[in-house]
Amino acid sequence: MADTKREIERKYEGPPAGGDAPLPDLTDVPGVSGVIDKGVAELDATYYDTADQRLATASLTLRRRTGGDDAGWHLKLPVSEGVRDEIRAPLSDTVPEDLTALVRSRIREAELVPVVRLLSARDIRHLVDASGTLLAEVSVDRVRAERLSGGAGSAEWTEIEVELADDGDPAFLDKVEKKLRKAGIKRSASASKLAKALDDTAPRPEKAEKPEKAGKAEKAGTPRKAGKAADVSKATTAAKPEPPDSTPRTAGDHILTYVRAQRDAIVELDPAVRRDVPDSVHRMRVATRRLRSTFRSYGKILDRTVTDPIGVELKWLAAELGVDRDQEVLTEHLTTALDDLPSDLVTGPVQARLSTWSGARRSGSRQHLIAVLDGKRYLDLLTTLDTLVAGPPLLEAASKKPEKVIAKAVRKDFKKVADLVGEALELPPGSERDLAMHNARKKAKRTRYAAEAATPALGNPAADLVKSMKSLQTLLGDHQDSVMVRGALRELATEAHEAGENAFTYGVLYGRAEQRAAAVEAELPGEWEAIEDQGAV
């Protein structure tokens, strides 16, 4: 069973291997009352990656290490600069399946192989306060790197690590760094030991390859006529993430930047979803919806004969991700509504029935979601998205100025929202109006995403539209929540009645939900009038 540790550390360059001890006197650091010498630990770590270094490209590290007090397998996932989550598993001869699963979105079907071995002599010191509480661990590592695949080089260096104690204040690292800088010690240019080892032991080409003659291969991003785009649905290998593009200029540049960001979000959120990190499922689902909406909104830029089949797969993934999320949100609404009721309006075992009802609908769904993420259909979708980004099916309009092409697409989406809201306002209260408002909400969401993609190109008008569509989406979402809550309450009341329980409380909650829906319907005309006055981009 793997466990997780949040690691907050900074790395500094030490003197050449074999040089003098580089540390200054750290007892002068504010808050430090003592420096305890913990001796030298001999560490032996083998790092694993794919042959084309997909983990290293994504700043992930996977290693098997012996020595020290945390021997075992370690997977490090970046959180922010200097902050990583370290997932640990016990020692074994092969990569633990728990850790392999967490990098599945990166490696797909590729094999994990040993790429580098690091032998480190770690001289450890603990910085403690007046009560003896650990503030940080400072180590001087003398490292030898040996390339195991993709080369045969070796390298040696010394570096300094300062790792914050669990639950410590990150500001303390600034105090330590100030002392180190005064001693002439600077931050390491490498993000990790592995990154430095790969750089220092990489094979050096004897001579540069001759550039390929122009015209031999079609350049990625070249506009093409509709219906003639490459079929990306049959891709079977993962593409390496592209380096950041230059400043977007054409309509195609801007939309591809947005598409790439959503593709990256799906891949990067995969480990968090598997670990059940709060809000991760919702965020991945939003990324899939943004992608699908972008394909539909910008069909004049990206060939829909290629993107429509991908949209079908994205819709499938969003539905799978929504199994838990929708039930979770609905349960939260019902629980909050019940908590807000005066106690004299609660009759019977309402809370117990709600818990049983919710648990029964979520039972097994998480296991199903993990199976989806391990499945071929999902992994093929990720690979297809990689291939799409690497060779996008751009149409002729993609090469035009964004002010015309992108703005036109956003205005078209806005008009559809206006038509749907107008239709809803003309209908009397009831199921038909409920459906019309739900459709308007979905279209407002799509227009919001289209405006998000347009904001870097169109500036404030698009940003303002994002805000207004978000506001409309929230209002209509409150209405749809009421519809869903009322449906659940009817179901709960029926179950309670059949069990011989008093169903009075469910009726009270139903009435309150109905009142909330009526309030939204009363607010909608004024909200929409303000949005219409603002207009689209």
Coordinates of C-alpha atoms in Angstrom, one line a residue:
M1 CA 0.0 0.0 0.0
A2 CA 1.4 3.4 -1.0
D3 CA 1.4 6.4 1.2
T4 CA 1.9 10.1 0.5
K5 CA 4.3 12.7 1.9
R6 CA 4.3 16.4 0.9
E7 CA 7.9 17.4 0.3
I8 CA 8.9 21.0 0.4
E9 CA 12.6 21.5 -0.3
R10 CA 15.2 23.6 -2.1
K11 CA 18.4 22.5 -3.8
Y12 CA 21.7 24.4 -3.9
E13 CA 25.0 23.9 -5.8
G14 CA 27.8 22.5 -3.7
P15 CA 31.6 22.6 -4.5
P16 CA 33.0 20.0 -6.9
A17 CA 33.0 16.4 -5.7
G18 CA 35.7 15.9 -3.1
G19 CA 35.8 19.6 -2.2
D20 CA 35.6 21.1 1.3
A21 CA 32.4 20.9 3.4
P22 CA 30.2 23.7 1.9
L23 CA 27.9 24.6 4.8
P24 CA 28.2 27.8 6.9
D25 CA 27.3 27.9 10.6
L26 CA 23.5 27.5 10.5
T27 CA 23.0 28.3 14.2
D28 CA 22.7 31.9 13.2
V29 CA 19.5 31.3 11.2
P30 CA 16.6 32.9 13.1
G31 CA 14.6 30.3 15.1
V32 CA 17.4 27.8 15.1
S33 CA 18.7 26.8 18.5
G34 CA 20.8 23.8 17.5
V35 CA 22.3 21.9 14.6
I36 CA 22.3 18.1 15.2
D37 CA 24.7 16.0 13.2
K38 CA 22.8 12.9 12.1
G39 CA 25.8 11.2 10.4
V40 CA 26.2 10.0 6.8
A41 CA 23.7 7.8 5.0
E42 CA 24.7 5.7 1.9
L43 CA 21.9 5.8 -0.6
D44 CA 21.5 3.7 -3.7
A45 CA 18.7 4.8 -6.0
T46 CA 17.7 3.5 -9.5
Y47 CA 15.4 5.7 -11.5
Y48 CA 12.9 4.3 -13.9
D49 CA 11.4 5.9 -17.0
T50 CA 10.3 5.1 -20.5
A51 CA 13.0 4.8 -23.3
D52 CA 11.9 8.3 -24.5
Q53 CA 11.9 9.8 -21.0
R54 CA 8.2 10.7 -20.7
L55 CA 8.3 11.0 -16.9
A56 CA 11.4 13.2 -16.9
T57 CA 9.8 15.4 -19.6
A58 CA 6.8 15.9 -17.2
S59 CA 9.1 16.5 -14.2
L60 CA 8.1 13.2 -12.6
T61 CA 10.6 10.9 -10.9
L62 CA 10.2 7.2 -10.1
R63 CA 12.9 5.5 -8.2
R64 CA 13.8 2.4 -6.1
R65 CA 16.1 3.4 -3.3
T66 CA 17.9 1.5 -0.5
G67 CA 19.7 3.1 2.4
G68 CA 18.5 5.8 4.8
D69 CA 15.2 5.7 6.8
D70 CA 12.8 5.6 3.9
A71 CA 14.0 2.8 1.7
G72 CA 11.5 1.7 -0.9
W73 CA 9.8 2.9 -4.1
H74 CA 9.2 6.7 -4.4
L75 CA 7.1 8.5 -7.1
K76 CA 7.4 12.3 -6.9
L77 CA 4.7 14.4 -8.5
P78 CA 5.2 18.2 -8.9
V79 CA 2.8 20.4 -7.1
S80 CA 4.4 23.8 -7.5
E81 CA 8.0 25.2 -7.5
G82 CA 9.9 23.4 -4.8
V83 CA 6.9 21.4 -3.7
R84 CA 6.2 17.7 -4.6
D85 CA 4.0 14.9 -3.4
E86 CA 6.1 11.8 -2.7
I87 CA 4.1 8.6 -3.1
R88 CA 5.9 5.8 -1.3
A89 CA 5.6 2.0 -1.6
P90 CA 7.6 -0.8 0.1
L91 CA 10.6 -2.3 -1.5
S92 CA 10.0 -4.9 -4.2
D93 CA 11.9 -6.3 -7.2
T94 CA 9.5 -4.7 -9.8
V95 CA 7.7 -1.4 -10.0
P96 CA 4.6 -1.5 -7.8
E97 CA 1.4 -1.6 -9.7
D98 CA 0.0 1.3 -7.5
L99 CA 2.8 3.6 -8.7
T100 CA 2.6 2.4 -12.3
A101 CA -1.1 3.3 -12.4
L102 CA -0.3 6.8 -11.2
V103 CA 2.0 7.4 -14.3
R104 CA -0.3 5.6 -16.7
S105 CA -1.5 8.8 -18.4
R106 CA 2.1 9.6 -19.2
I107 CA 3.6 6.2 -20.2
R108 CA 0.5 4.6 -21.8
E109 CA 1.6 1.1 -22.9
A110 CA 5.4 1.9 -22.8
E111 CA 7.7 -0.1 -20.6
L112 CA 9.3 1.4 -17.5
V113 CA 13.1 0.6 -17.6
P114 CA 16.1 1.6 -15.4
V115 CA 17.6 4.8 -16.8
V116 CA 20.0 6.1 -14.2
R117 CA 21.6 4.9 -11.0
L118 CA 22.5 7.4 -8.3
L119 CA 24.9 6.6 -5.5
S120 CA 24.9 9.3 -2.8
A121 CA 26.7 9.8 0.4
R122 CA 24.3 12.0 2.4
D123 CA 25.7 14.0 5.3
I124 CA 22.7 15.0 7.3
R125 CA 22.1 17.8 9.8
H126 CA 18.8 18.6 11.7
L127 CA 17.9 22.2 12.4
V128 CA 15.9 22.3 15.7
D129 CA 14.3 25.1 17.7
A130 CA 14.6 25.7 21.5
S131 CA 12.2 22.8 22.3
G132 CA 14.1 20.4 20.1
T133 CA 11.4 20.4 17.4
L134 CA 12.7 19.7 13.9
L135 CA 12.5 22.7 11.6
A136 CA 14.3 21.4 8.6
E137 CA 16.8 18.8 7.4
V138 CA 19.9 20.0 5.7
S139 CA 22.0 17.5 3.8
V140 CA 25.2 17.6 1.7
D141 CA 25.0 15.0 -1.0
R142 CA 28.0 13.7 -2.8
V143 CA 26.5 12.0 -5.8
R144 CA 27.8 9.7 -8.5
A145 CA 25.4 9.1 -11.5
E146 CA 25.7 6.1 -13.8
R147 CA 23.7 6.0 -17.0
L148 CA 21.9 2.7 -17.4
S149 CA 20.0 3.2 -20.7
G150 CA 20.1 5.7 -23.5
G151 CA 23.8 6.2 -23.0
A152 CA 26.8 5.0 -20.9
G153 CA 28.1 8.1 -19.3
S154 CA 28.8 8.9 -15.6
A155 CA 29.0 12.1 -13.6
E156 CA 29.9 13.3 -10.1
W157 CA 28.8 16.4 -8.2
T158 CA 28.0 17.7 -4.7
E159 CA 24.7 19.4 -3.9
I160 CA 22.9 20.8 -0.8
E161 CA 19.3 20.0 0.0
V162 CA 17.2 21.9 2.6
E163 CA 13.9 20.0 3.3
L164 CA 11.2 21.6 5.5
A165 CA 9.9 19.5 8.4
D166 CA 6.4 18.2 8.2
D167 CA 3.8 21.0 8.8
G168 CA 6.6 23.5 8.9
D169 CA 6.4 27.2 7.8
P170 CA 7.7 27.5 4.2
A171 CA 9.0 31.0 5.2
F172 CA 11.6 29.3 7.3
L173 CA 13.3 28.1 4.1
D174 CA 13.8 31.8 3.1
K175 CA 15.7 32.4 6.4
V176 CA 18.0 29.4 5.7
E177 CA 18.5 30.5 2.1
K178 CA 19.5 34.0 3.2
K179 CA 22.3 32.5 5.3
L180 CA 23.4 30.2 2.4
R181 CA 23.5 33.1 -0.1
K182 CA 25.7 35.1 2.3
A183 CA 28.1 32.2 2.2
G184 CA 28.1 32.3 -1.6
I185 CA 25.9 29.3 -2.1
K186 CA 23.4 29.6 -5.0
R187 CA 20.3 27.7 -6.1
S188 CA 20.9 24.6 -8.2
A189 CA 20.3 25.1 -11.9
S190 CA 18.7 21.6 -12.1
A191 CA 15.2 20.9 -10.7
S192 CA 16.3 17.4 -9.4
K193 CA 19.2 15.0 -9.1
L194 CA 17.7 13.0 -11.9
A195 CA 17.4 16.0 -14.2
K196 CA 21.1 16.8 -13.6
A197 CA 22.1 13.2 -14.1
L198 CA 20.3 12.9 -17.4
D199 CA 21.9 16.2 -18.6
D200 CA 25.4 15.3 -17.5
T201 CA 25.4 11.7 -18.8
A202 CA 23.5 12.3 -22.1
P203 CA 25.3 11.1 -25.2
R204 CA 26.7 13.9 -27.2
P205 CA 26.1 13.7 -31.0
E206 CA 29.2 13.7 -33.0
K207 CA 27.8 16.0 -35.6
A208 CA 24.5 17.7 -36.2
E209 CA 22.0 16.1 -38.6
K210 CA 21.4 17.7 -41.9
P211 CA 18.0 19.6 -41.9
E212 CA 15.3 17.9 -43.9
K213 CA 14.5 19.6 -47.1
A214 CA 11.4 21.7 -47.2
G215 CA 8.4 20.1 -48.8
K216 CA 9.3 16.5 -47.8
A217 CA 6.9 16.4 -44.9
E218 CA 3.9 18.4 -44.1
K219 CA 4.5 20.9 -41.2
A220 CA 2.3 20.5 -38.1
G221 CA -0.3 23.2 -38.1
T222 CA -0.5 23.7 -41.9
P223 CA -4.1 24.5 -42.8
R224 CA -5.8 22.0 -45.0
K225 CA -9.1 21.7 -46.7
A226 CA -12.1 20.3 -44.9
G227 CA -12.5 16.5 -45.3
K228 CA -8.8 16.1 -46.1
A229 CA -7.4 16.1 -42.5
A230 CA -5.4 13.2 -41.2
D231 CA -7.2 10.5 -39.2
V232 CA -5.9 10.8 -35.7
S233 CA -8.4 8.3 -34.2
K234 CA -6.1 5.3 -34.9
A235 CA -3.0 6.5 -33.2
T236 CA -1.4 4.0 -30.9
T237 CA 1.7 5.6 -29.4
A238 CA 2.0 8.6 -27.0
A239 CA 3.4 11.8 -28.5
K240 CA 5.9 13.8 -26.4
P241 CA 4.5 17.1 -25.2
E242 CA 5.5 20.0 -27.3
P243 CA 7.7 22.8 -26.1
P244 CA 5.7 26.1 -25.5
D245 CA 4.8 27.8 -28.8
S246 CA 5.8 31.3 -29.6
T247 CA 3.2 34.1 -29.1
P248 CA -0.1 33.1 -30.8
R249 CA -0.9 35.3 -33.8
T250 CA -3.4 33.6 -36.0
A251 CA -6.9 32.3 -35.0
G252 CA -5.5 28.8 -35.2
D253 CA -2.6 29.6 -32.9
H254 CA -5.0 30.9 -30.2
I255 CA -7.4 27.9 -30.4
L256 CA -4.6 25.4 -30.4
T257 CA -3.1 27.0 -27.3
Y258 CA -6.4 26.5 -25.5
V259 CA -6.8 22.9 -26.8
R260 CA -3.3 22.1 -25.7
A261 CA -3.9 23.4 -22.2
Q262 CA -7.0 21.2 -21.8
R263 CA -5.2 18.2 -23.1
D264 CA -2.4 18.9 -20.6
A265 CA -5.0 19.3 -17.8
I266 CA -6.5 15.9 -18.4
V267 CA -3.1 14.1 -18.4
E268 CA -1.8 16.0 -15.4
L269 CA -5.0 15.4 -13.3
D270 CA -5.0 11.7 -13.9
P271 CA -2.9 10.8 -10.9
A272 CA -4.9 13.1 -8.6
V273 CA -8.2 11.5 -9.8
R274 CA -6.7 8.0 -9.0
R275 CA -5.7 9.3 -5.6
D276 CA -9.1 10.8 -5.0
V277 CA -7.7 14.2 -4.4
P278 CA -10.6 16.6 -3.6
D279 CA -12.1 18.4 -6.7
S280 CA -9.8 16.5 -9.1
V281 CA -12.6 14.6 -10.8
H282 CA -14.5 17.8 -11.3
R283 CA -11.5 19.6 -12.7
M284 CA -10.8 16.7 -15.2
R285 CA -14.4 16.7 -16.2
V286 CA -14.4 20.4 -16.9
A287 CA -11.2 20.0 -19.1
T288 CA -13.0 17.4 -21.2
R289 CA -16.0 19.6 -21.6
R290 CA -13.9 22.6 -22.5
L291 CA -12.2 20.5 -25.2
R292 CA -15.4 19.2 -26.6
S293 CA -17.0 22.7 -26.6
T294 CA -14.0 24.2 -28.3
F295 CA -14.1 21.6 -31.1
R296 CA -17.8 22.5 -31.7
S297 CA -17.5 26.2 -31.3
Y298 CA -14.5 26.6 -33.6
G299 CA -15.5 24.2 -36.4
K300 CA -14.3 26.8 -38.9
I301 CA -10.8 26.5 -37.5
L302 CA -10.5 22.8 -36.6
D303 CA -11.9 20.3 -39.1
R304 CA -14.9 18.7 -37.4
T305 CA -14.6 15.5 -39.5
V306 CA -11.6 14.8 -37.3
T307 CA -12.7 16.4 -34.0
D308 CA -16.4 15.2 -33.9
P309 CA -15.3 11.5 -33.3
I310 CA -12.9 12.8 -30.6
G311 CA -15.8 14.8 -29.1
V312 CA -17.8 11.6 -28.8
E313 CA -15.0 10.0 -26.7
L314 CA -14.7 13.2 -24.6
K315 CA -18.4 13.0 -23.9
W316 CA -18.1 9.4 -22.8
L317 CA -15.2 10.3 -20.5
A318 CA -17.1 13.2 -18.9
A319 CA -20.0 10.9 -18.3
E320 CA -17.8 8.3 -16.6
L321 CA -16.2 11.1 -14.5
G322 CA -19.7 12.4 -13.6
V323 CA -20.9 9.2 -12.0
D324 CA -19.4 10.1 -8.6
R325 CA -19.5 13.8 -9.0
D326 CA -23.2 14.2 -9.8
Q327 CA -24.2 11.9 -6.9
E328 CA -21.8 13.8 -4.6
V329 CA -23.2 17.2 -5.5
L330 CA -26.8 16.0 -5.1
T331 CA -26.1 14.5 -1.7
E332 CA -24.5 17.8 -0.6
H333 CA -27.6 19.7 -1.6
L334 CA -29.9 17.3 0.2
T335 CA -27.7 17.3 3.3
T336 CA -27.5 21.1 3.5
A337 CA -31.3 21.4 3.0
L338 CA -31.9 18.9 5.8
D339 CA -29.5 20.7 8.1
D340 CA -31.3 24.0 7.5
L341 CA -34.6 22.6 8.6
P342 CA -35.8 23.3 12.1
S343 CA -35.7 20.1 14.2
D344 CA -39.5 20.1 14.7
L345 CA -39.9 19.6 10.9
V346 CA -37.8 16.5 10.8
T347 CA -39.8 13.4 11.4
G348 CA -38.5 9.9 11.0
P349 CA -35.0 8.6 10.2
V350 CA -34.4 11.0 7.4
Q351 CA -30.7 11.4 7.8
A352 CA -30.1 7.7 8.0
R353 CA -32.2 7.0 4.9
L354 CA -30.4 9.8 3.0
S355 CA -27.0 8.2 3.9
T356 CA -28.1 4.8 2.8
W357 CA -29.6 6.1 -0.4
S358 CA -26.5 8.0 -1.3
G359 CA -24.1 5.2 -0.4
A360 CA -26.0 2.7 -2.5
R361 CA -25.7 4.9 -5.5
R362 CA -22.0 5.5 -5.1
S363 CA -21.0 2.0 -4.0
G364 CA -18.5 0.6 -6.6
S365 CA -18.5 3.7 -8.8
R366 CA -15.0 4.6 -7.8
Q367 CA -13.6 1.2 -8.6
H368 CA -15.4 1.5 -12.0
L369 CA -13.7 4.9 -12.6
I370 CA -10.3 3.5 -11.9
A371 CA -11.0 0.7 -14.3
V372 CA -12.0 3.3 -16.9
L373 CA -8.7 5.1 -16.4
D374 CA -6.8 1.9 -16.9
G375 CA -8.8 0.9 -19.9
K376 CA -7.8 0.9 -23.6
R377 CA -10.5 3.4 -24.6
Y378 CA -9.3 6.1 -22.3
L379 CA -5.6 5.6 -23.1
D380 CA -6.4 5.6 -26.8
L381 CA -8.2 8.9 -26.3
L382 CA -5.1 10.5 -24.6
T383 CA -3.0 9.3 -27.5
T384 CA -5.4 10.6 -30.0
L385 CA -5.3 14.0 -28.3
D386 CA -1.5 14.0 -28.4
T387 CA -1.6 13.3 -32.1
L388 CA -4.2 16.0 -32.7
V389 CA -2.1 18.6 -31.0
A390 CA 1.1 17.5 -32.8
G391 CA -0.6 17.6 -36.2
P392 CA -3.8 19.7 -35.9
P393 CA -6.5 19.5 -38.6
L394 CA -6.5 23.2 -39.3
L395 CA -8.8 24.7 -41.9
E396 CA -8.2 27.7 -44.1
A397 CA -9.8 30.1 -41.5
A398 CA -7.1 29.1 -39.0
S399 CA -4.5 31.3 -40.7
K400 CA -6.7 34.4 -40.5
K401 CA -6.7 37.1 -37.9
P402 CA -8.4 36.1 -34.6
E403 CA -10.3 39.4 -34.4
K404 CA -12.6 38.2 -37.2
V405 CA -12.7 34.4 -37.1
I406 CA -12.8 33.9 -33.3
A407 CA -15.1 36.8 -32.6
K408 CA -17.6 35.5 -35.2
A409 CA -17.6 32.1 -33.5
V410 CA -18.3 33.5 -30.1
R411 CA -21.1 35.7 -31.4
K412 CA -22.7 32.7 -33.0
D413 CA -22.7 30.8 -29.7
F414 CA -24.0 33.9 -27.9
K415 CA -27.0 34.1 -30.3
K416 CA -27.8 30.5 -29.5
V417 CA -27.9 31.2 -25.8
A418 CA -30.2 34.2 -26.5
D419 CA -32.6 32.1 -28.4
L420 CA -32.7 29.4 -25.7
V421 CA -33.2 31.9 -22.9
G422 CA -35.9 33.6 -24.9
E423 CA -37.7 30.3 -25.4
A424 CA -37.5 29.5 -21.7
L425 CA -38.9 32.8 -20.7
E426 CA -41.9 32.4 -23.0
L427 CA -42.9 29.0 -21.5
P428 CA -45.1 28.6 -18.4
P429 CA -43.6 27.0 -15.2
G430 CA -43.3 23.3 -15.5
S431 CA -41.3 20.5 -17.0
E432 CA -41.0 22.1 -20.5
R433 CA -39.6 25.3 -19.0
D434 CA -37.3 23.2 -16.8
L435 CA -35.9 21.5 -19.9
A436 CA -35.5 24.8 -21.8
M437 CA -33.6 26.4 -18.9
H438 CA -31.3 23.3 -18.7
N439 CA -30.6 23.6 -22.4
A440 CA -29.9 27.3 -22.0
R441 CA -27.5 26.5 -19.2
K442 CA -25.5 24.0 -21.3
K443 CA -25.3 26.5 -24.1
A444 CA -24.2 29.3 -21.7
K445 CA -21.4 26.9 -20.5
R446 CA -20.3 26.3 -24.1
T447 CA -20.3 30.1 -24.8
R448 CA -18.3 30.7 -21.7
Y449 CA -15.6 28.2 -22.8
A450 CA -15.5 29.7 -26.3
A451 CA -15.0 33.2 -24.7
E452 CA -12.2 31.8 -22.5
A453 CA -10.4 30.5 -25.5
A454 CA -10.9 33.9 -27.2
T455 CA -9.8 36.1 -24.3
P456 CA -6.1 36.1 -25.1
A457 CA -6.9 37.3 -28.6
L458 CA -9.9 39.6 -28.0
G459 CA -9.1 40.9 -24.5
N460 CA -11.6 42.6 -22.2
P461 CA -14.8 42.1 -24.3
A462 CA -14.2 38.3 -24.2
A463 CA -13.2 38.3 -20.5
D464 CA -16.5 40.2 -19.7
L465 CA -18.5 37.7 -21.7
V466 CA -16.8 34.9 -19.6
K467 CA -18.0 36.6 -16.5
S468 CA -21.6 37.1 -17.7
M469 CA -21.9 33.6 -19.0
K470 CA -20.5 32.2 -15.7
S471 CA -23.1 34.3 -13.8
L472 CA -25.9 33.0 -16.1
Q473 CA -24.6 29.5 -15.9
T474 CA -24.7 29.7 -12.1
L475 CA -28.2 31.0 -12.0
L476 CA -29.5 28.4 -14.4
G477 CA -27.4 25.8 -12.5
D478 CA -29.2 26.6 -9.3
H479 CA -32.5 26.0 -11.1
Q480 CA -31.3 22.6 -12.4
D481 CA -30.1 21.6 -9.0
S482 CA -33.6 22.3 -7.7
V483 CA -35.0 20.0 -10.5
M484 CA -32.6 17.2 -9.5
V485 CA -33.2 17.6 -5.8
R486 CA -37.0 17.4 -6.3
G487 CA -36.5 14.2 -8.3
A488 CA -34.4 12.7 -5.6
L489 CA -36.9 13.7 -2.9
R490 CA -39.7 12.0 -4.7
E491 CA -37.6 8.9 -4.8
L492 CA -36.7 9.1 -1.1
A493 CA -40.3 9.8 -0.1
T494 CA -41.5 6.7 -2.0
E495 CA -38.9 4.5 -0.3
A496 CA -39.7 6.0 3.1
H497 CA -43.5 5.4 2.6
E498 CA -43.0 1.8 1.5
A499 CA -40.9 1.2 4.6
G500 CA -43.7 2.6 6.8
E501 CA -41.8 5.8 7.7
N502 CA -43.3 9.3 7.9
A503 CA -42.6 11.1 4.6
F504 CA -43.6 14.6 5.9
T505 CA -40.0 16.0 5.9
Y506 CA -39.4 15.0 2.3
G507 CA -42.5 17.0 1.3
V508 CA -41.3 20.1 3.3
L509 CA -37.9 19.9 1.5
Y510 CA -39.6 19.5 -1.8
G511 CA -41.6 22.6 -1.2
R512 CA -38.5 24.6 -0.3
A513 CA -36.7 23.4 -3.5
E514 CA -39.7 24.4 -5.5
Q515 CA -39.6 27.9 -4.0
R516 CA -35.9 28.2 -4.9
A517 CA -36.7 27.3 -8.5
A518 CA -39.4 29.9 -8.6
A519 CA -37.0 32.5 -7.3
V520 CA -34.5 31.7 -10.1
E521 CA -37.3 31.9 -12.7
A522 CA -38.3 35.3 -11.3
E523 CA -34.7 36.6 -11.4
L524 CA -33.8 35.3 -14.9
P525 CA -35.5 38.1 -16.9
G526 CA -33.5 40.9 -15.2
E527 CA -30.3 38.9 -15.3
W528 CA -30.7 38.2 -19.0
E529 CA -31.6 41.8 -19.8
A530 CA -28.4 43.0 -18.3
I531 CA -26.4 40.4 -20.2
E532 CA -28.1 41.3 -23.5
D533 CA -27.4 45.0 -22.9
Q534 CA -23.7 44.1 -22.6
G535 CA -23.8 42.0 -25.7
A536 CA -21.2 39.6 -27.1
V537 CA -17.7 40.4 -28.2

